[in-house]
CSV table of C-alpha atoms and ligand atoms in Angstrom, one decimal:
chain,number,residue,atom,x,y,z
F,1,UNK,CA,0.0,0.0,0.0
F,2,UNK,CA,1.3,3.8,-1.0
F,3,UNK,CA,1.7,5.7,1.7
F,4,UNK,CA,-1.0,8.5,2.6
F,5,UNK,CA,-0.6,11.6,0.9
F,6,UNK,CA,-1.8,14.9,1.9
F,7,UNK,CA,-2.1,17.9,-0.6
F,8,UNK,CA,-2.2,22.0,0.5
F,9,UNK,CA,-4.4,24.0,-1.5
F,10,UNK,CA,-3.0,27.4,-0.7
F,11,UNK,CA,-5.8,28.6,-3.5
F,12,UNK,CA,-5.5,32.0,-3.9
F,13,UNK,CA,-3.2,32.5,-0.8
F,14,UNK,CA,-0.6,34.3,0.7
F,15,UNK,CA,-1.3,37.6,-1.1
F,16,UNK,CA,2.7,38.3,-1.9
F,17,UNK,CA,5.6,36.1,-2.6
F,18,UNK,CA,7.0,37.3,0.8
F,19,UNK,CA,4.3,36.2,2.8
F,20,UNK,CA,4.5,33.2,0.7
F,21,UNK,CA,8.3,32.4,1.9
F,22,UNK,CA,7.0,33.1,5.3
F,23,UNK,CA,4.5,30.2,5.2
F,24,UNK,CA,6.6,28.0,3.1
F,25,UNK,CA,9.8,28.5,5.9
F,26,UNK,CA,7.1,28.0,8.5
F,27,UNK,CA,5.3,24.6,6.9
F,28,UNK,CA,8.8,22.8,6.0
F,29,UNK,CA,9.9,22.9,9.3
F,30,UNK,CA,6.9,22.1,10.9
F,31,UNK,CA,7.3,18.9,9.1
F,32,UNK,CA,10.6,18.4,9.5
F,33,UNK,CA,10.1,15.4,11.9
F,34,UNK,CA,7.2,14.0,10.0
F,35,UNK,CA,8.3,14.0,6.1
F,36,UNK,CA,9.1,10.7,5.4
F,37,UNK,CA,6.0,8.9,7.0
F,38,UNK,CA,3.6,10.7,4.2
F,39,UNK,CA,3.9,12.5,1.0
F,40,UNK,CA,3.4,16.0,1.1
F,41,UNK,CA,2.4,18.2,-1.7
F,42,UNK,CA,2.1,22.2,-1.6
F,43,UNK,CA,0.1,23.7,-4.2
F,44,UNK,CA,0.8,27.3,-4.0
F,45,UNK,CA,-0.4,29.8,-6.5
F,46,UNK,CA,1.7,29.3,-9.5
F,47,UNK,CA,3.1,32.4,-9.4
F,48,UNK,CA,5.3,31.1,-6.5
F,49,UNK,CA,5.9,27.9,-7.5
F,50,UNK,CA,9.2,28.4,-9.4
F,51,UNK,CA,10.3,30.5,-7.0
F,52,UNK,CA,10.0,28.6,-4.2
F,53,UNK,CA,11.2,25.3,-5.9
F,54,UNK,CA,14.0,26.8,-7.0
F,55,UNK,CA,17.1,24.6,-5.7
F,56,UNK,CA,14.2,23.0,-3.4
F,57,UNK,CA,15.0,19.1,-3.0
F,58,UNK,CA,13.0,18.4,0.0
F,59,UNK,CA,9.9,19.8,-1.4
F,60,UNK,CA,6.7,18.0,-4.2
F,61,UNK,CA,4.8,21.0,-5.6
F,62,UNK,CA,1.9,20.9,-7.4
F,63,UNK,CA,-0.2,23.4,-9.5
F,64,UNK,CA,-3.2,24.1,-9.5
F,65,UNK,CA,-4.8,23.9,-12.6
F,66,UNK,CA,-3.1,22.9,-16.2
F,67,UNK,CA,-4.4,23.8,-19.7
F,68,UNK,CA,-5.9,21.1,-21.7
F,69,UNK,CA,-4.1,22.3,-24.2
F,70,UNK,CA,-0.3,21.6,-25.0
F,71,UNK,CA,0.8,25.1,-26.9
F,72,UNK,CA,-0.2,27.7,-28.9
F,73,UNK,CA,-2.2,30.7,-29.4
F,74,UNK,CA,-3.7,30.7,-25.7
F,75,UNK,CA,-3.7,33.5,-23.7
F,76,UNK,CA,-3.3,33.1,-19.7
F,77,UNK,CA,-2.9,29.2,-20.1
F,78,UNK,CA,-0.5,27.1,-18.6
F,79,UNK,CA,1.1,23.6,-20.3
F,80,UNK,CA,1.3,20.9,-18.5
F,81,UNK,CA,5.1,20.7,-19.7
F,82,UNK,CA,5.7,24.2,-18.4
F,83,UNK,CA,4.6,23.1,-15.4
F,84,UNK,CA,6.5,20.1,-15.4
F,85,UNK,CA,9.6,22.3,-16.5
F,86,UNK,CA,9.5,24.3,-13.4
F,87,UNK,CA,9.6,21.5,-10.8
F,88,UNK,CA,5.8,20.5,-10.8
F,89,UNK,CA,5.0,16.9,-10.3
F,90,UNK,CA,1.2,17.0,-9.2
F,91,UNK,CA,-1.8,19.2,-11.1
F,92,UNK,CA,-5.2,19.5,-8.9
F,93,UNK,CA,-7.8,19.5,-12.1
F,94,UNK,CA,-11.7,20.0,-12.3
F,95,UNK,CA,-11.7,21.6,-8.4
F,96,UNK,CA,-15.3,23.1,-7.9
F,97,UNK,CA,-13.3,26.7,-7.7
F,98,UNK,CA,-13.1,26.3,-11.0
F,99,UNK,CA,-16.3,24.2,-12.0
F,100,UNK,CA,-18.1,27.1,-10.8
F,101,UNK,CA,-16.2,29.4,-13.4
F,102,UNK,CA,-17.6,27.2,-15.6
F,103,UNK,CA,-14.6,24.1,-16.7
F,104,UNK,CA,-16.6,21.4,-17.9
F,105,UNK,CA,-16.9,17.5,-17.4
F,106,UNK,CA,-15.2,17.3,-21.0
F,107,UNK,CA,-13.0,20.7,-19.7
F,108,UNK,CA,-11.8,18.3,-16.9
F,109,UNK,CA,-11.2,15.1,-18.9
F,110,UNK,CA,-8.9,17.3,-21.5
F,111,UNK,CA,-6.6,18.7,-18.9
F,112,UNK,CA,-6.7,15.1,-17.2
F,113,UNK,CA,-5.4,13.8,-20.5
F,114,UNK,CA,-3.2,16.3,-20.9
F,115,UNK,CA,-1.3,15.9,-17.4
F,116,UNK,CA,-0.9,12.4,-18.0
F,117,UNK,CA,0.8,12.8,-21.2
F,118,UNK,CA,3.4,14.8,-19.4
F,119,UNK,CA,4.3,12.6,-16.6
F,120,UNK,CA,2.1,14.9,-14.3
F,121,UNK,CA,-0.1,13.3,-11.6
F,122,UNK,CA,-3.6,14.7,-12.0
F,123,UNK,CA,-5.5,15.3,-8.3
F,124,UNK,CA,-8.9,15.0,-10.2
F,125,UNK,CA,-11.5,16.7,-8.0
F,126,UNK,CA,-15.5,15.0,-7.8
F,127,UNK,CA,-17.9,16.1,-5.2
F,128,UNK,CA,-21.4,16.7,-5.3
F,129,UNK,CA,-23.3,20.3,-4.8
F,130,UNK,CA,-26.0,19.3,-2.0
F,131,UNK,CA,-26.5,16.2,-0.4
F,132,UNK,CA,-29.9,14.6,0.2
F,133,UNK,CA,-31.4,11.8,2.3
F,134,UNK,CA,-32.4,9.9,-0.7
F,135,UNK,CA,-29.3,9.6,-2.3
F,136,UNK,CA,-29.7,11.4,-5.5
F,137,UNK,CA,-26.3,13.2,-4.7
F,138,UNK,CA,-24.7,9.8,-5.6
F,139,UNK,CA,-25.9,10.6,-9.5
F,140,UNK,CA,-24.7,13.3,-9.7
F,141,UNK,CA,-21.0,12.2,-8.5
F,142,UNK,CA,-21.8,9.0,-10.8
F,143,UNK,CA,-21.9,10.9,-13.6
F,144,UNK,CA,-18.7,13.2,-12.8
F,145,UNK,CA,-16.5,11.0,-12.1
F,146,UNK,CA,-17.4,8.9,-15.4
F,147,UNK,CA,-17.2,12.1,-17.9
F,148,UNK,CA,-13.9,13.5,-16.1
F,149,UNK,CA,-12.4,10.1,-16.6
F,150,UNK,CA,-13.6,9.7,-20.1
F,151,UNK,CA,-10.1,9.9,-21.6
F,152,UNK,CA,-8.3,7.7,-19.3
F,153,UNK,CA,-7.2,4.5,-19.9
F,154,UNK,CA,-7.2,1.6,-17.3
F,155,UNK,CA,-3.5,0.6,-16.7
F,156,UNK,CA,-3.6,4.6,-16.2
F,157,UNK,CA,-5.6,4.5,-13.0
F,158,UNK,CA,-3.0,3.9,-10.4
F,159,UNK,CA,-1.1,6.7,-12.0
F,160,UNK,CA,-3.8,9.6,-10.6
F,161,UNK,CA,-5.5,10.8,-7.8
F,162,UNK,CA,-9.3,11.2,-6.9
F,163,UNK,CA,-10.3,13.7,-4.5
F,164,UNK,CA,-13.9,13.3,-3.2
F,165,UNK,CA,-14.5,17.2,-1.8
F,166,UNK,CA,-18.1,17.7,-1.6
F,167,UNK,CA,-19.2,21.0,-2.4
F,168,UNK,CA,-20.9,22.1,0.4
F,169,UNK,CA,-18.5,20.6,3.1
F,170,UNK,CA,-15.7,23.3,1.5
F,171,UNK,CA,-14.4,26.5,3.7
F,172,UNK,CA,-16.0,25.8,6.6
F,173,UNK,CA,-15.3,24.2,10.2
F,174,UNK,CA,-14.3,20.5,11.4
F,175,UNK,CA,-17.9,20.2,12.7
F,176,UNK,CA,-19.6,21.3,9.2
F,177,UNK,CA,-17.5,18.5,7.1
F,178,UNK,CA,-18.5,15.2,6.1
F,179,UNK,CA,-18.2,12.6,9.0
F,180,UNK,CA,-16.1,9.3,9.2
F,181,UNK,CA,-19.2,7.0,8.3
F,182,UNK,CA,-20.2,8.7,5.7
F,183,UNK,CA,-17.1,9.1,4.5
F,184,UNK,CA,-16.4,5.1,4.2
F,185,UNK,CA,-19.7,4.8,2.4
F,186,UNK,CA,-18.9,7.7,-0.3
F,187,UNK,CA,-15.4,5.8,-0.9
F,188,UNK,CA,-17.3,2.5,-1.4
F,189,UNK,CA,-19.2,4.2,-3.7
F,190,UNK,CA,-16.7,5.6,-5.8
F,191,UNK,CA,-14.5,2.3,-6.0
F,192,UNK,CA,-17.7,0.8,-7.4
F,193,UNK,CA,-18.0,3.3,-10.0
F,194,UNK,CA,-14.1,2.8,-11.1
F,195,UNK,CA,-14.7,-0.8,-11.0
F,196,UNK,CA,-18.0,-0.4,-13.0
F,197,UNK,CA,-16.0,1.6,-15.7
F,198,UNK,CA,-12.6,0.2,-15.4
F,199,UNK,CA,-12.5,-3.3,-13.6
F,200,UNK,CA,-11.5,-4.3,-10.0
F,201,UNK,CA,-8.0,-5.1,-9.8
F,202,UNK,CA,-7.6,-1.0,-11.5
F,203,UNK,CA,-10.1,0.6,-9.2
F,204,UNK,CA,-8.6,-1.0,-6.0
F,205,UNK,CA,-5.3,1.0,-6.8
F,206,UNK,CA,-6.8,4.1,-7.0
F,207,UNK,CA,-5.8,6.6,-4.2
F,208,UNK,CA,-9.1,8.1,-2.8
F,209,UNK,CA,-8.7,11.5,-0.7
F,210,UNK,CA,-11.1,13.8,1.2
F,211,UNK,CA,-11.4,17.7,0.7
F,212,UNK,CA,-14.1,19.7,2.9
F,213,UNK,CA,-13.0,21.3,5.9
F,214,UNK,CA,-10.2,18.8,7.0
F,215,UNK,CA,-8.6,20.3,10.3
F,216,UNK,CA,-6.3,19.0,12.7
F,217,UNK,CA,-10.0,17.6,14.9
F,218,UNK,CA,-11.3,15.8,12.4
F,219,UNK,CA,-8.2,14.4,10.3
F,220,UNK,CA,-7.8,11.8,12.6
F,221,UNK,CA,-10.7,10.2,13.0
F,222,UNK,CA,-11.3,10.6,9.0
F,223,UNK,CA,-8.2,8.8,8.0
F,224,UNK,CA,-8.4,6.0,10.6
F,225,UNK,CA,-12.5,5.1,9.6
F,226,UNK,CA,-13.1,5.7,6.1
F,227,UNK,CA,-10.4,4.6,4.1
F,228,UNK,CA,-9.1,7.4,2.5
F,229,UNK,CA,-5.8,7.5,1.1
F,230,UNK,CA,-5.1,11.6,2.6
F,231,UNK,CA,-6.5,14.5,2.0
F,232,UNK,CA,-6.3,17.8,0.2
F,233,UNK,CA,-6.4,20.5,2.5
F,234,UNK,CA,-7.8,24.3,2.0
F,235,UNK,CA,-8.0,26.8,4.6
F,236,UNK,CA,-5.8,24.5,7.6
F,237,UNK,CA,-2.9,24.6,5.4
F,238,UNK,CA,-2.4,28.1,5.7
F,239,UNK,CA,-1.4,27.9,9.0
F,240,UNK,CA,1.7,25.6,9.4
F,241,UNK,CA,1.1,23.8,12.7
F,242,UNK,CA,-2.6,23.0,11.6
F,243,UNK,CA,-1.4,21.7,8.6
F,244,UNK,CA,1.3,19.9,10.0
F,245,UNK,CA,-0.8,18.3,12.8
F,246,UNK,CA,-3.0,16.9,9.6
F,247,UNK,CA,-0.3,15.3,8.2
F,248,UNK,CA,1.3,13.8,11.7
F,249,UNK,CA,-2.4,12.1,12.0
F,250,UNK,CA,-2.1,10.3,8.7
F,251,UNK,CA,1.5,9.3,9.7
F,252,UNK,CA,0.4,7.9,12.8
F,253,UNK,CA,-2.9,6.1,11.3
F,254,UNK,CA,-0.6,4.1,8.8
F,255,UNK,CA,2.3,3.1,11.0
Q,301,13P,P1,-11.1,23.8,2.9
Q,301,13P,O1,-10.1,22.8,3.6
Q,301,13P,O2,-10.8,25.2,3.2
Q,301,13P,O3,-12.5,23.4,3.2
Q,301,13P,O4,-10.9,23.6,1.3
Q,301,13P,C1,-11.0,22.4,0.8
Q,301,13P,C2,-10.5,22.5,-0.6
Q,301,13P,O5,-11.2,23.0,-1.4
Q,301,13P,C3,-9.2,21.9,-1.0
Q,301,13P,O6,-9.1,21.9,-2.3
């Protein structure tokens, strides 16, 4: 089994590349003692990410969104080989931020393709809007997770990420986010649906993580009860010793 890995999603954080350097300083050595017992990747904006790679061995960045397409006449995109070229190994792709602006199922599966093709793991982001009693949120991540995947190939599986980060369990408290139970039952429900479109033996290799409001009270118990792989962490991995204390409680859960 890979070991857990947990993903910052600085989104559209620290305001300057000096504050940036501040919270980078302040996360690496908060992790000092606990690197090696799970990956760690930052996703800063990208307009830090070469500069805080730069000569950075100890570090895994990841972007934050990749263009679907590979060059040309584009204006404000991003390659998935320039990304790649500046130190990049991860891509988070299809996060709701960006759903909401209005990327696509088909959007998603592009720039999925497109980070494969370049040796870039894609984080591909699924999560429903609302949640109901009667289930019919399940549909409606059904149906995502199919058309996001629609250009990957099976042997490709093990070679991405899914994170399941409902929609409405995003920017809010430890209290507000999904619980452990429910958890397990959404990551059943997603390895059915890879299985379903891939086959077993693929869907089992998958790593499944969690995004919605993941702070150091609730990381624990979520890693230990639902079987999720990490998580990919907003708002708690702006502050070092939060973020940090998530990643110590996936180290310990796996030991
Ligand atoms: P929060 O942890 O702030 O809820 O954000 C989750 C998220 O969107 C990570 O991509």
């Amino acid at each position: 089994m890979k070991k857990p890995i947990v993903v910052a999603n600085w989104k559209l954080n620290p305001p300057t590349i000096k504050d940036a350097r501040v919270l980078f300083g302040a996360t690496k050595k908060a992790l000092r003692s606990i690197r090696t017992a799970a990956d760690v990747v930052l996703c800063p904006p990208l307009s830090y990410v070469g500069l805080l790679a730069k000569g950075e061995r100890s570090v895994v960045f990841g972007a934050q969104d990749v263009s679907s397409d590979a060059r040309g006449a584009f204006t404000g995109e991003v390659s998935a080989e320039s990304l790649r070229s500046i130190g990049t190994q991860y891509v988070i792709v299809g996060h709701s931020e960006r759903r909401a602006r209005g990327e696509s199922d088909t959007m998603v599966s592009k720039k999925v393709r497109a980070a494969l093709e370049e040796k870039l793991t894609p984080i591909v982001c699924v999560g429903e809007t609302v949640r109901d009693e009667h289930g019919s949120h399940l549909a409606e991540l059904s149906a995502e997770l199919r058309n996001s995947l629609s250009e990957v190939v099976r042997n490709e599986l093990s070679r991405l990420i899914i994170a399941y980060e409902p929609v409405w369990a995003i920017g809010k408290s430890a209290d507000d986010a999904l619980d452990a139970h429910g958890l397990h039952e959404t990551v059943i429900f997603i390895r059915k649906i890879l299985t379903d479109i891939f086959d077993r033996e693929s869907a089992a290799k998958v790593r499944i993580i969690y995004g919605g409001s993941v702070e150091p009270a609730n990381a624990q118990p979520l890693i230990q009860e639902s079987g999720v792989s990490g998580f990919l962490v907003g708002h708690a991995s702006l502050d070092a010793r939060s973020f940090s204390a998530i990643v110590k409680a996936c180290a310990v859960s796996k030991k």
